[in-house]
Coordinates of C-alpha atoms in Angstrom, one line a residue:
M1 CA 2.6 -71.3 -81.8
K2 CA 5.4 -69.3 -80.1
K3 CA 7.1 -68.6 -83.4
T4 CA 3.8 -67.5 -85.0
I5 CA 3.1 -65.0 -82.2
I6 CA 6.5 -63.5 -82.3
L7 CA 6.7 -63.5 -86.1
L8 CA 3.4 -61.6 -86.4
A9 CA 4.7 -59.0 -83.9
S10 CA 7.9 -58.7 -85.7
L11 CA 6.4 -58.1 -89.2
A12 CA 5.0 -54.7 -88.2
L13 CA 8.3 -53.6 -86.5
T14 CA 11.0 -54.9 -88.8
V15 CA 11.6 -52.2 -91.3
C16 CA 10.4 -49.0 -89.6
G17 CA 12.9 -46.4 -88.3
F18 CA 16.3 -47.9 -89.2
T19 CA 16.8 -47.3 -92.9
G20 CA 20.3 -46.2 -93.9
C21 CA 21.9 -47.1 -90.6
T22 CA 23.6 -50.3 -91.5
E23 CA 25.8 -49.4 -94.5
K24 CA 29.0 -49.8 -92.5
F25 CA 28.2 -53.5 -91.9
E26 CA 26.0 -54.6 -94.8
D27 CA 23.5 -53.4 -97.3
F28 CA 20.0 -54.3 -96.3
N29 CA 18.2 -51.4 -98.0
K30 CA 17.2 -52.8 -101.4
N31 CA 13.6 -51.8 -100.5
K32 CA 13.3 -50.4 -97.0
Y33 CA 9.7 -51.4 -96.7
A34 CA 9.9 -54.9 -98.1
L35 CA 10.4 -58.1 -96.2
Y36 CA 12.2 -60.9 -98.0
E37 CA 13.1 -64.5 -97.4
G38 CA 15.8 -64.8 -94.7
D39 CA 15.3 -61.3 -93.2
P40 CA 17.3 -61.5 -89.9
A41 CA 15.1 -58.8 -88.2
V42 CA 12.2 -61.3 -88.5
L43 CA 14.2 -64.5 -87.8
I44 CA 16.2 -63.3 -84.8
P45 CA 13.3 -62.6 -82.4
T46 CA 12.0 -66.2 -82.8
M47 CA 15.4 -67.4 -81.5
I48 CA 15.5 -65.3 -78.4
D49 CA 13.0 -67.4 -76.4
A50 CA 15.4 -70.4 -76.2
M51 CA 17.7 -68.3 -74.0
M52 CA 15.1 -68.6 -71.2
Y53 CA 11.9 -70.2 -72.3
V54 CA 8.6 -68.2 -71.9
Q55 CA 6.5 -70.5 -74.0
Q56 CA 4.7 -72.7 -71.4
N57 CA 5.4 -76.2 -72.8
D58 CA 9.1 -75.5 -73.5
S59 CA 9.6 -73.9 -70.2
Q60 CA 8.0 -76.8 -68.3
M61 CA 9.8 -79.5 -70.3
I62 CA 13.2 -77.8 -70.2
D63 CA 13.8 -75.1 -67.7
Q64 CA 11.4 -76.5 -65.1
M65 CA 11.8 -80.3 -65.4
V66 CA 15.6 -80.3 -65.9
G67 CA 16.0 -77.2 -63.9
T68 CA 14.6 -78.9 -60.8
L69 CA 18.0 -80.5 -60.4
G70 CA 19.3 -77.0 -59.5
G71 CA 17.4 -76.9 -56.2
Y72 CA 14.9 -74.1 -56.9
F73 CA 11.7 -76.1 -57.7
T74 CA 10.1 -79.5 -57.2
L75 CA 7.9 -81.2 -59.7
S76 CA 4.6 -81.8 -57.9
N77 CA 3.3 -84.2 -60.5
R78 CA 4.6 -87.6 -61.2
W79 CA 3.3 -88.2 -64.8
G80 CA 3.4 -91.9 -64.5
G81 CA 6.6 -92.1 -62.4
Q82 CA 9.4 -91.3 -64.8
N83 CA 11.0 -88.0 -63.9
F84 CA 14.3 -86.1 -63.9
D85 CA 14.4 -85.6 -60.2
T86 CA 14.1 -89.4 -59.5
F87 CA 16.8 -89.9 -62.1
N88 CA 14.6 -91.9 -64.6
P89 CA 13.3 -89.7 -67.3
T90 CA 11.8 -91.3 -70.3
D91 CA 13.7 -91.4 -73.5
G92 CA 11.2 -88.9 -75.0
W93 CA 11.5 -86.4 -72.2
N94 CA 15.3 -86.8 -72.1
A95 CA 15.5 -85.8 -75.8
V96 CA 13.3 -82.7 -75.5
P97 CA 15.9 -80.1 -74.4
Y98 CA 18.4 -81.2 -77.1
N99 CA 16.0 -81.5 -80.0
T100 CA 13.9 -78.4 -79.1
M101 CA 16.8 -76.1 -78.7
F102 CA 18.6 -77.3 -81.8
E103 CA 15.5 -76.8 -83.8
D104 CA 14.7 -73.4 -82.3
I105 CA 18.1 -72.0 -83.1
Y106 CA 19.3 -73.6 -86.3
S107 CA 16.1 -73.5 -88.3
N108 CA 16.6 -69.7 -88.5
Y109 CA 20.4 -69.5 -87.9
F110 CA 21.2 -71.1 -91.2
D111 CA 19.0 -68.6 -93.1
I112 CA 20.7 -65.7 -91.2
E113 CA 24.1 -67.0 -92.2
K114 CA 23.1 -67.0 -95.8
S115 CA 21.3 -63.6 -95.9
T116 CA 24.1 -61.8 -94.0
N117 CA 27.0 -63.7 -95.7
K118 CA 28.2 -64.3 -92.1
S119 CA 28.9 -60.7 -91.3
G120 CA 27.4 -57.6 -89.7
H121 CA 25.3 -56.8 -86.7
Y122 CA 22.4 -59.2 -87.4
Y123 CA 24.9 -62.1 -87.8
A124 CA 26.6 -61.0 -84.5
V125 CA 23.3 -61.1 -82.6
A126 CA 22.4 -64.5 -84.1
R127 CA 25.8 -65.9 -83.2
L128 CA 25.5 -64.6 -79.7
I129 CA 22.1 -66.2 -79.2
R130 CA 23.3 -69.5 -80.7
A131 CA 26.2 -69.5 -78.3
A132 CA 24.0 -68.7 -75.3
V133 CA 21.5 -71.4 -76.1
M134 CA 24.1 -74.1 -77.0
M135 CA 25.9 -73.4 -73.8
R136 CA 22.7 -74.4 -72.1
V137 CA 22.5 -77.6 -74.2
S138 CA 26.2 -78.4 -73.5
D139 CA 25.7 -77.9 -69.8
M140 CA 23.0 -80.5 -69.9
Y141 CA 24.5 -83.1 -72.3
G142 CA 28.3 -82.4 -72.5
P143 CA 29.8 -82.8 -76.0
I144 CA 27.6 -81.6 -78.8
P145 CA 27.9 -80.9 -82.5
Y146 CA 28.9 -77.2 -82.8
S147 CA 31.9 -76.1 -84.8
Q148 CA 31.2 -78.4 -87.8
I149 CA 27.5 -77.5 -88.1
A150 CA 27.0 -75.6 -91.4
N151 CA 24.9 -75.3 -94.5
G152 CA 21.8 -76.8 -92.9
T153 CA 23.5 -79.9 -91.7
F154 CA 23.9 -80.7 -88.0
Y155 CA 24.3 -84.5 -88.1
V156 CA 28.1 -83.9 -87.9
G157 CA 31.0 -84.7 -85.5
Y158 CA 30.7 -83.6 -81.9
D159 CA 33.0 -81.1 -80.2
S160 CA 34.3 -82.1 -76.8
T161 CA 32.8 -80.1 -74.0
E162 CA 36.2 -78.3 -73.6
D163 CA 36.1 -77.4 -77.3
V164 CA 32.5 -76.3 -77.2
Y165 CA 33.4 -73.8 -74.4
S166 CA 36.3 -72.5 -76.4
H167 CA 34.0 -71.9 -79.4
L168 CA 31.4 -70.3 -77.2
I169 CA 33.9 -67.8 -75.8
E170 CA 35.0 -67.0 -79.3
D171 CA 31.4 -66.3 -80.4
F172 CA 30.7 -64.1 -77.3
Q173 CA 33.8 -62.1 -78.0
Y174 CA 33.0 -61.7 -81.7
A175 CA 29.5 -60.5 -80.8
A176 CA 30.6 -58.1 -78.2
N177 CA 33.1 -56.5 -80.6
I178 CA 30.6 -56.1 -83.5
L179 CA 27.6 -54.9 -81.4
Y180 CA 29.6 -52.5 -79.3
A181 CA 31.1 -50.9 -82.4
Y182 CA 27.6 -50.6 -84.0
S183 CA 26.2 -49.0 -80.8
Q184 CA 29.0 -46.4 -80.8
D185 CA 28.6 -45.5 -84.4
F186 CA 24.8 -45.5 -84.4
P187 CA 23.6 -45.0 -80.8
A188 CA 20.0 -44.2 -81.7
S189 CA 19.6 -47.2 -84.0
R190 CA 17.4 -50.1 -82.8
P191 CA 17.4 -52.6 -85.8
L192 CA 15.3 -55.2 -83.9
G193 CA 13.0 -52.7 -82.3
T194 CA 10.4 -53.9 -79.8
A195 CA 10.4 -57.4 -81.3
D196 CA 13.5 -57.8 -79.1
Y197 CA 11.9 -59.0 -75.8
L198 CA 15.2 -58.6 -74.0
F199 CA 16.6 -55.1 -74.8
G200 CA 14.2 -53.4 -77.2
G201 CA 16.9 -53.6 -79.9
D202 CA 19.6 -51.8 -77.9
Y203 CA 22.9 -53.2 -79.2
A204 CA 25.0 -51.7 -76.3
S205 CA 22.9 -53.9 -74.0
W206 CA 23.5 -56.9 -76.2
A207 CA 27.2 -56.3 -76.2
R208 CA 27.2 -56.2 -72.3
L209 CA 25.3 -59.4 -72.3
A210 CA 27.9 -61.0 -74.6
N211 CA 30.7 -60.0 -72.3
S212 CA 28.7 -61.2 -69.2
L213 CA 28.0 -64.6 -70.8
C214 CA 31.6 -64.8 -71.8
L215 CA 32.6 -64.2 -68.2
R216 CA 30.2 -67.0 -67.0
A217 CA 31.7 -69.4 -69.6
A218 CA 35.2 -68.4 -68.8
V219 CA 34.9 -68.9 -65.0
R220 CA 33.1 -72.3 -65.5
S221 CA 35.8 -73.5 -67.9
N222 CA 38.6 -72.0 -65.9
N223 CA 39.8 -69.8 -68.7
R224 CA 41.6 -66.9 -67.0
A225 CA 42.5 -65.0 -70.2
A226 CA 38.9 -64.9 -71.4
A227 CA 37.5 -63.9 -68.0
E228 CA 40.0 -61.0 -67.7
S229 CA 39.3 -60.0 -71.3
A230 CA 35.6 -59.8 -70.7
C231 CA 36.1 -57.7 -67.6
A232 CA 38.3 -55.3 -69.6
H233 CA 36.2 -55.0 -72.7
A234 CA 35.1 -51.4 -73.6
A235 CA 31.4 -52.5 -73.8
G236 CA 31.4 -53.4 -70.2
L237 CA 29.5 -56.0 -68.3
I238 CA 26.0 -56.1 -66.9
E239 CA 26.7 -54.0 -63.8
T240 CA 23.4 -52.5 -62.6
N241 CA 19.9 -53.9 -62.3
A242 CA 18.7 -51.5 -65.0
Q243 CA 21.0 -53.4 -67.3
N244 CA 19.7 -56.8 -66.4
A245 CA 18.8 -59.2 -69.2
M246 CA 15.2 -59.9 -68.4
M247 CA 13.0 -61.9 -70.8
G248 CA 9.5 -60.3 -71.3
C249 CA 6.5 -62.6 -71.6
G250 CA 4.8 -60.7 -74.3
A251 CA 1.3 -61.9 -74.8
Q252 CA 2.1 -65.1 -72.9
T253 CA 1.7 -65.9 -69.2
N254 CA 4.8 -66.3 -67.0
P255 CA 5.3 -70.1 -67.3
Y256 CA 6.3 -70.6 -63.6
H257 CA 3.1 -68.9 -62.5
L258 CA 1.1 -71.0 -65.0
C259 CA 2.6 -74.3 -64.1
S260 CA 2.3 -73.8 -60.3
A261 CA -0.8 -71.7 -59.7
S262 CA -2.9 -73.0 -62.6
W263 CA -1.6 -76.5 -63.4
G264 CA -0.5 -77.6 -59.9
D265 CA 2.7 -79.1 -61.4
L266 CA 5.3 -77.1 -59.6
R267 CA 6.2 -76.3 -56.0
V268 CA 9.2 -74.6 -54.4
N269 CA 12.1 -76.8 -53.5
S270 CA 12.8 -77.5 -49.9
S271 CA 16.5 -76.6 -50.3
I272 CA 16.1 -73.0 -51.3
V273 CA 13.3 -72.4 -48.8
D274 CA 15.5 -73.9 -46.0
Y275 CA 18.4 -71.7 -46.9
L276 CA 16.3 -68.5 -47.0
N277 CA 14.4 -69.4 -43.9
G278 CA 17.6 -70.1 -42.0
Y279 CA 19.2 -66.8 -43.1
K280 CA 16.0 -64.9 -42.4
D281 CA 16.5 -63.7 -45.9
P282 CA 14.3 -60.6 -46.8
R283 CA 13.8 -62.1 -50.3
T284 CA 11.9 -65.1 -48.9
E285 CA 8.5 -63.4 -49.3
K286 CA 9.5 -62.1 -52.7
Y287 CA 10.4 -65.6 -54.0
F288 CA 7.7 -67.8 -52.3
Q289 CA 4.2 -67.9 -51.1
K290 CA 3.4 -69.3 -47.7
S291 CA 2.4 -72.9 -47.3
T292 CA -1.2 -73.9 -46.9
F293 CA -0.1 -76.7 -44.7
D294 CA 0.7 -74.0 -42.2
S295 CA -0.3 -70.5 -43.2
G296 CA 2.4 -68.9 -41.2
K297 CA 5.3 -70.7 -42.8
F298 CA 7.2 -71.1 -46.0
I299 CA 7.6 -74.8 -46.5
G300 CA 9.4 -76.3 -49.5
M301 CA 8.9 -79.7 -51.0
R302 CA 11.7 -82.3 -51.2
A303 CA 12.6 -83.2 -54.7
G304 CA 13.0 -86.7 -56.0
T305 CA 10.2 -88.4 -54.2
Y306 CA 7.9 -91.2 -55.4
P307 CA 5.1 -92.0 -55.4
F308 CA 2.5 -89.4 -54.4
Q309 CA -0.7 -87.9 -55.7
K310 CA -0.9 -84.2 -56.6
G311 CA -3.4 -83.5 -53.9
E312 CA -1.0 -84.7 -51.2
V313 CA 1.6 -82.1 -52.0
A314 CA -0.7 -79.1 -52.9
G315 CA 0.0 -77.5 -49.5
Y316 CA 3.7 -76.8 -50.1
S317 CA 4.8 -73.2 -51.0
L318 CA 4.2 -72.0 -54.5
P319 CA 6.7 -69.7 -56.3
N320 CA 5.5 -66.1 -56.0
F321 CA 5.4 -65.1 -59.7
K322 CA 2.8 -63.0 -61.2
S323 CA 1.4 -63.7 -64.6
D324 CA 3.4 -61.0 -66.3
D325 CA 6.7 -61.2 -64.4
R326 CA 9.8 -61.2 -66.6
L327 CA 12.4 -64.0 -66.4
P328 CA 16.1 -63.5 -66.0
V329 CA 18.8 -64.5 -68.5
F330 CA 21.6 -62.7 -66.7
V331 CA 21.5 -60.3 -63.8
A332 CA 24.1 -57.8 -62.4
A333 CA 24.4 -59.7 -59.1
E334 CA 26.0 -62.6 -61.0
T335 CA 28.6 -60.4 -62.5
N336 CA 29.9 -59.5 -59.1
F337 CA 29.8 -63.1 -57.8
L338 CA 31.8 -64.2 -60.8
R339 CA 34.3 -61.4 -60.1
A340 CA 34.5 -62.5 -56.5
E341 CA 35.4 -66.0 -57.7
M342 CA 38.1 -64.5 -60.0
A343 CA 39.6 -62.7 -57.0
L344 CA 39.6 -66.0 -55.0
K345 CA 41.5 -67.7 -57.9
G346 CA 44.1 -64.9 -57.9
W347 CA 43.1 -63.7 -61.4
T348 CA 43.4 -60.0 -62.4
V349 CA 40.3 -58.2 -61.4
A350 CA 39.8 -54.6 -60.3
G351 CA 38.7 -55.3 -56.7
N352 CA 38.6 -57.9 -54.0
A353 CA 36.4 -60.9 -53.3
K354 CA 34.7 -59.4 -50.2
D355 CA 33.6 -56.2 -52.0
Y356 CA 32.3 -58.1 -55.0
Y357 CA 30.6 -60.6 -52.8
E358 CA 28.8 -58.0 -50.8
K359 CA 27.9 -55.9 -53.9
G360 CA 26.4 -59.0 -55.5
I361 CA 24.2 -59.5 -52.4
R362 CA 23.2 -55.9 -52.4
L363 CA 22.3 -55.8 -56.1
S364 CA 20.1 -58.9 -55.7
M365 CA 18.3 -57.5 -52.7
E366 CA 17.7 -54.2 -54.6
Q367 CA 16.5 -56.1 -57.6
W368 CA 13.8 -57.7 -55.5
G369 CA 12.9 -54.5 -53.6
V370 CA 14.5 -55.1 -50.2
A371 CA 15.0 -52.0 -48.1
A372 CA 18.5 -50.7 -47.4
D373 CA 18.5 -51.4 -43.7
G374 CA 17.5 -55.0 -44.4
I375 CA 20.4 -55.4 -46.8
A376 CA 23.0 -54.0 -44.4
S377 CA 21.9 -56.3 -41.5
Y378 CA 21.8 -59.3 -43.8
I379 CA 25.4 -58.8 -45.0
A380 CA 26.6 -58.3 -41.5
D381 CA 24.9 -61.5 -40.2
D382 CA 27.5 -64.0 -38.8
S383 CA 25.1 -66.3 -36.8
N384 CA 22.3 -67.5 -39.0
C385 CA 22.9 -70.5 -41.2
P386 CA 20.7 -72.7 -43.5
D387 CA 17.9 -74.6 -41.8
D388 CA 17.5 -78.3 -41.6
H389 CA 14.4 -79.6 -43.3
S390 CA 12.5 -80.9 -40.3
G391 CA 8.9 -81.5 -39.5
D392 CA 7.9 -82.1 -43.1
P393 CA 4.1 -82.2 -43.4
R394 CA 4.2 -85.5 -45.1
G395 CA 6.3 -87.3 -42.5
A396 CA 9.9 -87.9 -41.3
K397 CA 10.9 -89.6 -44.6
Y398 CA 11.1 -86.2 -46.1
D399 CA 13.1 -84.5 -43.4
Y400 CA 16.8 -83.7 -44.0
D401 CA 19.6 -82.9 -41.6
R402 CA 21.7 -80.2 -43.4
Q403 CA 25.4 -80.3 -42.6
T404 CA 26.6 -76.9 -43.7
E405 CA 26.9 -74.1 -41.2
I406 CA 27.9 -71.4 -43.7
T407 CA 26.9 -67.9 -42.7
V408 CA 26.4 -64.8 -44.8
K409 CA 29.0 -62.4 -43.3
W410 CA 32.3 -62.5 -45.2
E411 CA 35.2 -63.8 -43.1
E412 CA 38.7 -63.0 -44.3
S413 CA 40.1 -65.7 -41.9
A414 CA 37.9 -68.4 -43.5
S415 CA 39.4 -71.1 -45.7
A416 CA 39.4 -70.8 -49.5
E417 CA 36.8 -73.5 -49.7
Q418 CA 34.5 -71.7 -47.2
K419 CA 34.9 -68.4 -49.1
L420 CA 33.9 -70.2 -52.3
E421 CA 30.9 -71.8 -50.6
R422 CA 29.7 -68.3 -49.5
V423 CA 30.1 -66.9 -53.0
I424 CA 28.3 -69.8 -54.8
T425 CA 25.6 -70.0 -52.2
Q426 CA 24.7 -66.3 -52.6
K427 CA 25.0 -66.5 -56.4
W428 CA 22.6 -69.5 -56.3
I429 CA 20.1 -67.4 -54.3
A430 CA 20.5 -64.4 -56.6
N431 CA 20.1 -66.4 -59.8
Y432 CA 16.7 -67.7 -58.9
P433 CA 14.8 -69.1 -60.9
M434 CA 17.5 -70.1 -63.5
G435 CA 17.5 -73.8 -62.7
I436 CA 19.7 -75.1 -65.5
E437 CA 22.4 -72.6 -64.5
A438 CA 22.0 -73.5 -60.9
W439 CA 22.4 -77.2 -61.7
A440 CA 25.6 -76.5 -63.7
E441 CA 27.1 -74.5 -60.8
Y442 CA 26.1 -77.2 -58.3
R443 CA 27.9 -79.8 -60.4
R444 CA 30.9 -77.6 -60.8
T445 CA 31.4 -76.6 -57.2
G446 CA 29.3 -78.9 -55.0
Y447 CA 27.5 -75.9 -53.6
P448 CA 25.0 -75.2 -52.1
E449 CA 24.1 -78.3 -50.1
L450 CA 21.0 -79.6 -51.8
A451 CA 18.8 -82.2 -50.0
P452 CA 19.3 -85.3 -52.1
A453 CA 16.5 -87.3 -53.8
T454 CA 14.6 -89.5 -51.4
D455 CA 13.9 -92.1 -54.1
N456 CA 16.6 -93.1 -56.6
L457 CA 14.9 -94.8 -59.5
S458 CA 17.9 -94.8 -61.8
G459 CA 18.3 -98.6 -61.7
G460 CA 21.8 -98.3 -60.4
V461 CA 23.1 -95.6 -62.8
I462 CA 23.3 -93.0 -60.1
K463 CA 25.4 -94.3 -57.2
D464 CA 25.5 -91.3 -55.0
V465 CA 22.2 -89.4 -54.6
R466 CA 24.0 -86.4 -53.0
R467 CA 25.9 -85.8 -56.3
G468 CA 22.8 -86.7 -58.3
M469 CA 22.5 -86.6 -62.1
R470 CA 25.7 -85.3 -63.7
R471 CA 24.3 -84.8 -67.2
L472 CA 21.6 -86.0 -69.5
R473 CA 22.2 -88.9 -71.9
F474 CA 22.2 -88.1 -75.6
P475 CA 18.8 -88.3 -77.3
F476 CA 17.9 -91.6 -79.1
S477 CA 17.6 -89.6 -82.3
E478 CA 21.4 -89.0 -82.2
K479 CA 22.0 -92.8 -81.9
N480 CA 19.8 -93.4 -84.9
L481 CA 20.5 -90.5 -87.2
N482 CA 24.1 -89.5 -86.3
K483 CA 25.3 -92.9 -85.3
A484 CA 29.0 -92.8 -86.1
N485 CA 29.5 -89.4 -84.6
Y486 CA 27.5 -90.3 -81.6
E487 CA 29.6 -93.4 -81.0
A488 CA 32.8 -91.4 -81.3
A489 CA 31.6 -88.8 -78.8
V490 CA 30.6 -91.5 -76.3
E491 CA 34.0 -93.2 -76.7
A492 CA 35.7 -89.9 -76.1
M493 CA 33.7 -89.6 -72.8
G494 CA 35.0 -92.9 -71.6
G495 CA 32.6 -95.2 -73.4
V496 CA 29.6 -94.6 -71.3
D497 CA 26.5 -92.5 -72.2
N498 CA 24.5 -92.1 -69.0
E499 CA 23.6 -89.7 -66.2
S500 CA 26.6 -90.6 -64.0
V501 CA 29.3 -89.1 -66.3
D502 CA 30.9 -85.9 -65.2
L503 CA 31.6 -83.0 -67.6
F504 CA 35.1 -81.7 -67.7
W505 CA 34.4 -78.7 -65.5
A506 CA 32.5 -80.7 -62.8
K507 CA 33.7 -81.3 -59.3
K508 CA 34.7 -85.0 -59.2
N509 CA 34.0 -85.7 -55.5

């Protein structure tokens, strides 16, 4: 359904207003009013959704269900008792992110490769989107087929996670170069037009996104050269809230609003509520609705609990999304937190960790409409720290005694680890509601301190509930249809394909 909606919208927009502007890259002007098989301007918009799903079912099955492991949300429905947050998803649910995202990207990507002869601005956008989406897949599963996928075939050998990241960075760099050059030569051209739900066809914005995603990938994979190159690129990074990559919902309803307010399947996670309550964070009322257990309080729900009935948990706070709210793919606050971490690592960056850290907080606050005086007092706060989760409406089983005492104010005398915790904690708050991204950073750094699952139903696979799930196991379809390559990938990971295996960039303790 989602492809049909976007396709129909695209048909009317594809060929108007940009004839004659692509000669430097390719010749797409055989008939400026004709659509033809493999037209990238029609195919690309159908790929964009996989960067942050708006379609309700895909959002729920991928960004919400897997994303609950990042500490933003809790699934308030048990669906028979097999869930990601209790570490026992069904084989079918476990396969959904992999199979859906591969299908959503490659069904069109192969056609774009053919019609563009792997060159030009359309190919650059498609390559960027593929990299952005496959980064999400790799962050969930680890090794995936990537560099060998070609000519409509993706039952091929897997790249190691390290190699996947190297290829992702190459793809982001390629896209940034091509799209920035196009935007400089043809600044008024918008080849994708309003069918582009992210940037309205503005290639300068796409080039900034490519660099920003490259920076994210480089910091995660500890690639200093790529991080420094992204920061120095002429296209720039996403630096202001006006430049944020925000996914429009189009004719659809914001999926977090739908799943929480309409379906009753989603509540706010206790961890992020406890952090924001403890910090007296001005974004609290922007992010959450007050609990109906106690109308004066924001109360989050512990994740990883079983069993319960939906009616028992209906009183926990809902996310405060409206039906037409846009969803983030990348925001300017994250750029600054990534630069702050670069500074902590001693990498070359034009600034210091404190300034980038504080700018990241300020940008996030401004993004959510917080007044200037509230921002200043928050940044200067050296006393408030995250709350424990105490007095849970459902009983003491769901309480949690949080150990961290990290405050907001930057302290130059703090240890390197304390500084990193500050940076990652504030990045986590600012990146709400990007749950898959939050889960990746939690596994990479160990921050923030998330309340662990109360019920571990993994059957012994997950030994430490504080560390939680470290990846998703490969889909059963790979075992059946790509057997030899699947077995080689598992062997390279140490011979085990389950949720306890760390990816190469993950913190090991």
